[in-house]
Short mmCIF file of N, CA and C in Angstrom, two decimals:
data_model
loop_
_atom_site.label_atom_id
_atom_site.label_comp_id
_atom_site.label_asym_id
_atom_site.label_seq_id
_atom_site.Cartn_x
_atom_site.Cartn_y
_atom_site.Cartn_z
N PRO B 71 19.35 -13.59 -90.24
CA PRO B 71 19.11 -14.09 -91.54
C PRO B 71 18.21 -15.26 -91.59
N ALA B 72 17.98 -16.08 -90.58
CA ALA B 72 17.05 -17.26 -90.50
C ALA B 72 15.57 -16.95 -90.17
N VAL B 73 15.35 -15.60 -89.81
CA VAL B 73 13.90 -15.20 -89.46
C VAL B 73 13.34 -14.46 -90.85
N ALA B 74 12.11 -15.04 -91.25
CA ALA B 74 11.51 -14.38 -92.34
C ALA B 74 10.85 -13.02 -91.96
N GLU B 75 10.00 -13.33 -90.69
CA GLU B 75 9.23 -12.15 -90.03
C GLU B 75 9.01 -12.52 -88.49
N ALA B 76 8.75 -11.45 -87.69
CA ALA B 76 8.51 -11.60 -86.32
C ALA B 76 7.67 -10.56 -85.82
N SER B 77 7.20 -10.90 -84.50
CA SER B 77 6.34 -9.93 -83.89
C SER B 77 6.80 -9.99 -82.37
N VAL B 78 6.96 -8.86 -81.98
CA VAL B 78 7.62 -8.60 -80.46
C VAL B 78 6.43 -7.90 -79.57
N ILE B 79 5.97 -8.56 -78.60
CA ILE B 79 4.97 -8.01 -77.96
C ILE B 79 5.33 -7.92 -76.28
N GLY B 80 4.82 -7.04 -75.64
CA GLY B 80 4.91 -7.08 -74.18
C GLY B 80 3.83 -7.86 -73.72
N VAL B 81 4.19 -8.90 -72.67
CA VAL B 81 3.30 -9.56 -71.88
C VAL B 81 3.49 -9.11 -70.28
N ARG B 82 2.42 -9.55 -69.65
CA ARG B 82 2.27 -9.56 -67.94
C ARG B 82 3.51 -10.16 -67.33
N ASP B 83 4.13 -9.98 -66.65
CA ASP B 83 5.24 -10.61 -65.79
C ASP B 83 5.00 -10.01 -64.23
N GLU B 84 5.14 -11.12 -63.26
CA GLU B 84 5.00 -10.77 -61.90
C GLU B 84 6.16 -10.09 -61.34
N LEU B 85 7.30 -10.51 -61.93
CA LEU B 85 8.52 -9.83 -61.38
C LEU B 85 8.93 -8.48 -61.91
N LYS B 86 8.70 -8.28 -63.23
CA LYS B 86 9.08 -7.17 -63.98
C LYS B 86 8.08 -6.19 -64.34
N GLY B 87 6.84 -6.70 -64.19
CA GLY B 87 5.72 -5.93 -64.70
C GLY B 87 5.27 -6.25 -66.20
N GLU B 88 6.39 -6.17 -66.94
CA GLU B 88 6.06 -6.61 -68.35
C GLU B 88 7.49 -7.16 -68.79
N ASP B 89 7.06 -8.11 -69.72
CA ASP B 89 8.36 -8.82 -70.43
C ASP B 89 8.22 -8.97 -71.87
N VAL B 90 9.31 -9.45 -72.56
CA VAL B 90 9.32 -9.40 -74.03
C VAL B 90 9.01 -10.82 -74.53
N LEU B 91 8.20 -10.86 -75.42
CA LEU B 91 7.61 -12.24 -76.12
C LEU B 91 8.18 -11.93 -77.55
N VAL B 92 8.54 -13.02 -78.35
CA VAL B 92 8.81 -12.98 -79.69
C VAL B 92 8.37 -14.24 -80.30
N VAL B 93 7.52 -13.98 -81.29
CA VAL B 93 6.84 -15.04 -82.18
C VAL B 93 7.36 -14.71 -83.55
N ALA B 94 8.18 -15.92 -84.04
CA ALA B 94 8.74 -15.56 -85.41
C ALA B 94 8.29 -16.68 -86.28
N VAL B 95 8.59 -16.18 -87.69
CA VAL B 95 8.46 -17.32 -88.68
C VAL B 95 9.70 -17.48 -89.42
N LEU B 96 10.35 -18.69 -89.48
CA LEU B 96 11.39 -19.00 -90.02
C LEU B 96 11.61 -19.10 -91.40
N LYS B 97 12.52 -18.71 -92.12
CA LYS B 97 12.85 -19.11 -93.46
C LYS B 97 12.64 -20.73 -93.94
N GLN B 98 12.33 -20.87 -95.01
CA GLN B 98 12.02 -22.21 -95.45
C GLN B 98 13.21 -23.36 -95.17
N HIS B 99 14.44 -22.78 -95.38
CA HIS B 99 15.70 -23.61 -95.47
C HIS B 99 16.07 -23.90 -93.91
N ILE B 100 15.37 -23.46 -92.77
CA ILE B 100 15.73 -23.74 -91.36
C ILE B 100 15.10 -25.16 -90.90
N THR B 101 16.02 -25.93 -90.46
CA THR B 101 15.62 -27.17 -89.85
C THR B 101 14.74 -26.92 -88.44
N PRO B 102 13.75 -27.90 -87.88
CA PRO B 102 13.46 -27.70 -86.59
C PRO B 102 14.60 -27.70 -85.68
N GLN B 103 15.67 -28.63 -85.71
CA GLN B 103 16.76 -28.81 -84.96
C GLN B 103 17.38 -27.49 -84.84
N MET B 104 17.62 -26.63 -85.66
CA MET B 104 18.13 -25.29 -85.30
C MET B 104 17.47 -24.22 -84.64
N GLN B 105 16.23 -24.74 -84.30
CA GLN B 105 15.37 -23.68 -83.57
C GLN B 105 15.89 -23.16 -82.41
N ASP B 106 16.55 -24.16 -81.55
CA ASP B 106 16.88 -23.82 -80.11
C ASP B 106 18.10 -22.69 -80.34
N ASP B 107 18.90 -23.04 -81.31
CA ASP B 107 20.21 -22.12 -81.52
C ASP B 107 19.75 -20.92 -82.06
N ILE B 108 18.69 -20.71 -83.03
CA ILE B 108 18.19 -19.48 -83.25
C ILE B 108 17.66 -18.64 -82.34
N ALA B 109 16.70 -19.29 -81.42
CA ALA B 109 16.24 -18.53 -80.30
C ALA B 109 17.33 -17.96 -79.29
N ASN B 110 18.32 -18.85 -79.17
CA ASN B 110 19.44 -18.43 -78.26
C ASN B 110 20.10 -17.17 -79.04
N GLU B 111 20.10 -17.36 -80.11
CA GLU B 111 20.91 -16.26 -81.05
C GLU B 111 20.28 -14.85 -80.99
N ILE B 112 18.69 -14.88 -81.19
CA ILE B 112 18.00 -13.77 -80.86
C ILE B 112 18.02 -13.07 -79.51
N ARG B 113 17.99 -13.99 -78.68
CA ARG B 113 18.10 -13.53 -77.14
C ARG B 113 19.33 -12.75 -76.98
N GLN B 114 20.61 -13.39 -77.49
CA GLN B 114 21.90 -12.89 -77.28
C GLN B 114 21.97 -11.57 -78.03
N LEU B 115 21.48 -11.52 -79.23
CA LEU B 115 21.44 -10.27 -80.25
C LEU B 115 20.76 -8.94 -79.35
N VAL B 116 19.47 -9.32 -78.91
CA VAL B 116 18.77 -8.44 -78.07
C VAL B 116 19.46 -7.88 -77.05
N ARG B 117 20.13 -8.74 -76.31
CA ARG B 117 20.82 -8.47 -74.98
C ARG B 117 21.98 -7.58 -75.32
N GLU B 118 22.65 -7.78 -76.50
CA GLU B 118 23.91 -6.96 -76.70
C GLU B 118 23.64 -5.54 -77.25
N ARG B 119 22.55 -5.64 -78.27
CA ARG B 119 22.36 -4.31 -79.01
C ARG B 119 21.33 -3.56 -78.19
N ILE B 120 20.29 -4.03 -77.42
CA ILE B 120 19.48 -3.20 -76.70
C ILE B 120 19.54 -3.03 -75.19
N GLY B 121 20.06 -4.31 -74.46
CA GLY B 121 20.30 -4.53 -73.09
C GLY B 121 19.54 -5.59 -72.72
N PRO B 122 19.97 -6.05 -71.23
CA PRO B 122 19.47 -7.22 -70.62
C PRO B 122 17.91 -7.00 -70.39
N ILE B 123 17.85 -5.77 -70.21
CA ILE B 123 16.15 -5.61 -69.62
C ILE B 123 15.27 -5.88 -70.77
N ALA B 124 15.68 -5.87 -72.24
CA ALA B 124 14.90 -6.14 -73.25
C ALA B 124 15.01 -7.67 -73.78
N THR B 125 15.87 -8.57 -73.16
CA THR B 125 16.08 -9.83 -73.47
C THR B 125 14.68 -10.68 -73.40
N PRO B 126 14.28 -11.38 -74.54
CA PRO B 126 12.91 -11.88 -74.61
C PRO B 126 12.96 -12.88 -73.56
N LYS B 127 11.80 -12.99 -72.93
CA LYS B 127 11.22 -14.07 -72.09
C LYS B 127 11.10 -15.32 -72.64
N ALA B 128 10.60 -15.49 -73.90
CA ALA B 128 10.43 -16.61 -74.70
C ALA B 128 10.44 -16.22 -76.24
N VAL B 129 11.04 -17.03 -77.09
CA VAL B 129 10.91 -17.09 -78.48
C VAL B 129 10.08 -18.23 -79.03
N HIS B 130 9.09 -18.12 -79.72
CA HIS B 130 8.29 -19.11 -80.36
C HIS B 130 8.50 -18.99 -81.71
N PHE B 131 8.42 -20.21 -82.41
CA PHE B 131 8.23 -20.23 -83.78
C PHE B 131 7.01 -20.70 -84.35
N VAL B 132 6.43 -20.14 -85.32
CA VAL B 132 5.33 -20.50 -85.87
C VAL B 132 5.29 -20.59 -87.48
N SER B 133 4.34 -20.93 -88.39
CA SER B 133 4.61 -20.99 -89.69
C SER B 133 4.17 -19.96 -90.11
N MET B 134 3.16 -19.31 -89.64
CA MET B 134 2.44 -18.18 -90.13
C MET B 134 2.04 -17.14 -88.86
N LEU B 135 2.32 -16.10 -89.04
CA LEU B 135 1.54 -15.08 -87.98
C LEU B 135 0.11 -14.67 -88.35
N PRO B 136 -0.63 -14.38 -87.37
CA PRO B 136 -1.94 -13.76 -87.40
C PRO B 136 -1.83 -12.44 -88.05
N LYS B 137 -2.41 -12.12 -89.09
CA LYS B 137 -2.48 -11.03 -89.92
C LYS B 137 -3.72 -10.46 -90.44
N THR B 138 -3.93 -9.23 -90.47
CA THR B 138 -5.21 -8.59 -91.25
C THR B 138 -5.08 -8.90 -92.53
N ARG B 139 -6.10 -8.71 -93.32
CA ARG B 139 -6.13 -8.86 -94.76
C ARG B 139 -5.17 -7.97 -95.53
N SER B 140 -5.06 -6.90 -94.87
CA SER B 140 -4.10 -5.90 -95.43
C SER B 140 -2.51 -6.23 -94.99
N GLY B 141 -2.49 -7.18 -94.25
CA GLY B 141 -1.06 -7.56 -94.09
C GLY B 141 -0.38 -7.29 -92.79
N LYS B 142 -1.17 -6.60 -91.91
CA LYS B 142 -0.58 -6.01 -90.57
C LYS B 142 -0.62 -7.32 -89.62
N ILE B 143 0.49 -7.38 -88.78
CA ILE B 143 0.52 -8.51 -87.93
C ILE B 143 -0.52 -7.96 -86.65
N MET B 144 -1.24 -9.07 -86.20
CA MET B 144 -2.30 -8.67 -85.33
C MET B 144 -1.40 -9.06 -83.87
N ARG B 145 -0.58 -8.09 -83.24
CA ARG B 145 -0.08 -8.28 -82.02
C ARG B 145 -0.80 -8.68 -80.89
N ARG B 146 -2.05 -8.04 -80.89
CA ARG B 146 -3.05 -8.02 -79.77
C ARG B 146 -3.59 -9.43 -79.77
N VAL B 147 -3.67 -10.18 -80.74
CA VAL B 147 -4.46 -11.62 -80.74
C VAL B 147 -3.03 -12.43 -79.97
N ILE B 148 -1.83 -12.27 -80.48
CA ILE B 148 -0.71 -13.16 -79.85
C ILE B 148 -0.79 -12.68 -78.31
N ARG B 149 -0.95 -11.58 -78.06
CA ARG B 149 -0.77 -11.08 -76.78
C ARG B 149 -1.88 -11.79 -75.95
N ALA B 150 -3.03 -11.78 -76.39
CA ALA B 150 -4.31 -12.42 -75.95
C ALA B 150 -4.23 -13.73 -75.82
N VAL B 151 -3.70 -14.53 -76.48
CA VAL B 151 -3.62 -15.89 -76.63
C VAL B 151 -2.53 -16.34 -75.40
N TYR B 152 -1.41 -15.51 -75.44
CA TYR B 152 -0.33 -15.85 -74.56
C TYR B 152 -0.67 -15.79 -73.13
N GLN B 153 -1.65 -14.63 -72.83
CA GLN B 153 -2.07 -14.16 -71.58
C GLN B 153 -3.33 -14.78 -71.19
N GLY B 154 -4.05 -15.54 -72.14
CA GLY B 154 -5.17 -16.34 -71.71
C GLY B 154 -6.38 -15.33 -71.68
N ASP B 155 -6.31 -14.18 -72.24
CA ASP B 155 -7.28 -13.20 -72.45
C ASP B 155 -8.41 -13.57 -73.62
N ASN B 156 -9.30 -12.80 -73.63
CA ASN B 156 -10.36 -12.84 -74.74
C ASN B 156 -9.53 -12.29 -76.09
N ILE B 157 -9.67 -12.87 -76.97
CA ILE B 157 -9.17 -12.53 -78.29
C ILE B 157 -9.66 -11.25 -78.92
N GLY B 158 -10.92 -11.24 -78.82
CA GLY B 158 -11.70 -10.27 -79.24
C GLY B 158 -12.25 -10.52 -80.86
N ASP B 159 -12.38 -9.34 -81.43
CA ASP B 159 -12.86 -9.42 -82.72
C ASP B 159 -11.91 -9.71 -83.66
N LEU B 160 -12.18 -10.92 -84.44
CA LEU B 160 -11.22 -11.44 -85.62
C LEU B 160 -11.86 -11.12 -87.07
N SER B 161 -12.52 -10.20 -87.19
CA SER B 161 -13.28 -10.08 -88.65
C SER B 161 -12.22 -9.68 -89.57
N THR B 162 -11.13 -9.18 -89.35
CA THR B 162 -10.12 -8.67 -90.35
C THR B 162 -9.05 -9.53 -90.27
N ILE B 163 -9.31 -10.80 -89.82
CA ILE B 163 -8.15 -11.59 -89.68
C ILE B 163 -8.11 -12.44 -91.06
N GLU B 164 -6.94 -12.54 -91.82
CA GLU B 164 -6.61 -13.10 -93.11
C GLU B 164 -6.86 -14.86 -92.91
N ASP B 165 -6.27 -15.30 -91.84
CA ASP B 165 -6.44 -16.95 -92.00
C ASP B 165 -6.55 -17.22 -90.42
N ASP B 166 -7.93 -17.59 -90.01
CA ASP B 166 -8.07 -18.10 -88.62
C ASP B 166 -7.19 -19.12 -88.11
N ALA B 167 -6.57 -20.02 -88.93
CA ALA B 167 -5.63 -21.12 -88.46
C ALA B 167 -4.36 -20.57 -87.78
N THR B 168 -3.92 -19.20 -88.20
CA THR B 168 -2.94 -18.67 -87.51
C THR B 168 -3.07 -18.50 -85.88
N VAL B 169 -4.24 -18.35 -85.48
CA VAL B 169 -4.44 -18.24 -84.24
C VAL B 169 -4.15 -19.54 -83.57
N ASP B 170 -4.60 -20.77 -83.96
CA ASP B 170 -4.33 -21.92 -83.25
C ASP B 170 -2.77 -22.27 -83.50
N MET B 171 -2.12 -21.74 -84.68
CA MET B 171 -0.81 -22.12 -84.61
C MET B 171 0.05 -21.41 -83.48
N VAL B 172 -0.36 -20.02 -83.18
CA VAL B 172 0.11 -19.60 -81.95
C VAL B 172 -0.18 -20.17 -80.53
N ARG B 173 -1.43 -20.58 -80.56
CA ARG B 173 -1.88 -21.43 -79.41
C ARG B 173 -0.88 -22.69 -79.11
N GLU B 174 -0.78 -23.35 -80.26
CA GLU B 174 0.01 -24.72 -80.16
C GLU B 174 1.54 -24.37 -79.73
N ALA B 175 2.11 -23.27 -80.51
CA ALA B 175 3.37 -23.01 -80.07
C ALA B 175 3.54 -22.42 -78.67
N ILE B 176 2.71 -21.89 -78.17
CA ILE B 176 2.68 -21.53 -76.66
C ILE B 176 2.60 -22.69 -75.59
N ALA B 177 1.66 -23.48 -76.21
CA ALA B 177 1.30 -24.64 -75.38
C ALA B 177 2.58 -25.42 -75.08
N MET B 178 3.34 -25.77 -76.19
CA MET B 178 4.21 -26.70 -76.35
C MET B 178 5.56 -26.08 -75.35
N LEU B 179 5.68 -24.72 -75.44
CA LEU B 179 6.70 -23.86 -74.70
C LEU B 179 6.34 -24.25 -73.10
N ARG B 180 5.00 -23.97 -72.89
CA ARG B 180 4.77 -24.29 -71.44
C ARG B 180 4.86 -25.66 -71.07
N SER B 181 4.54 -26.57 -71.91
CA SER B 181 4.85 -27.91 -71.47
C SER B 181 6.28 -28.35 -71.33
N ASP B 182 7.11 -27.82 -72.24
CA ASP B 182 8.46 -27.91 -71.98
C ASP B 182 9.05 -27.27 -70.85
N LEU B 183 8.33 -26.27 -70.43
CA LEU B 183 8.93 -25.47 -68.86
C LEU B 183 8.50 -26.42 -67.69
N SER B 184 7.43 -27.04 -67.93
CA SER B 184 6.89 -27.93 -66.90
C SER B 184 7.86 -29.08 -66.45
#
């Protein structure tokens, strides 16, 4: 109930070949202090319902997801940002700022892991 919308993508992983990454938008009433608990809850829920193999490698929170003007989430953009690949054509993106939001969330996670 804390997540308003989310995107789940597969990303390269040296050990598994591919791993799961979640990028989610939280509902307005969620405080930043609750984010770790929500990320752990998401991981646990996936582990219980789908299995350990599908447990997300990481859960990132952003204020908006990159979407096309017709409202489709641009998962390829999220994947490209995470993997450091070329983002490609963004002519159909609704808001360019969402790409920077994803970049910042991923950079923060990487700095926390270092």
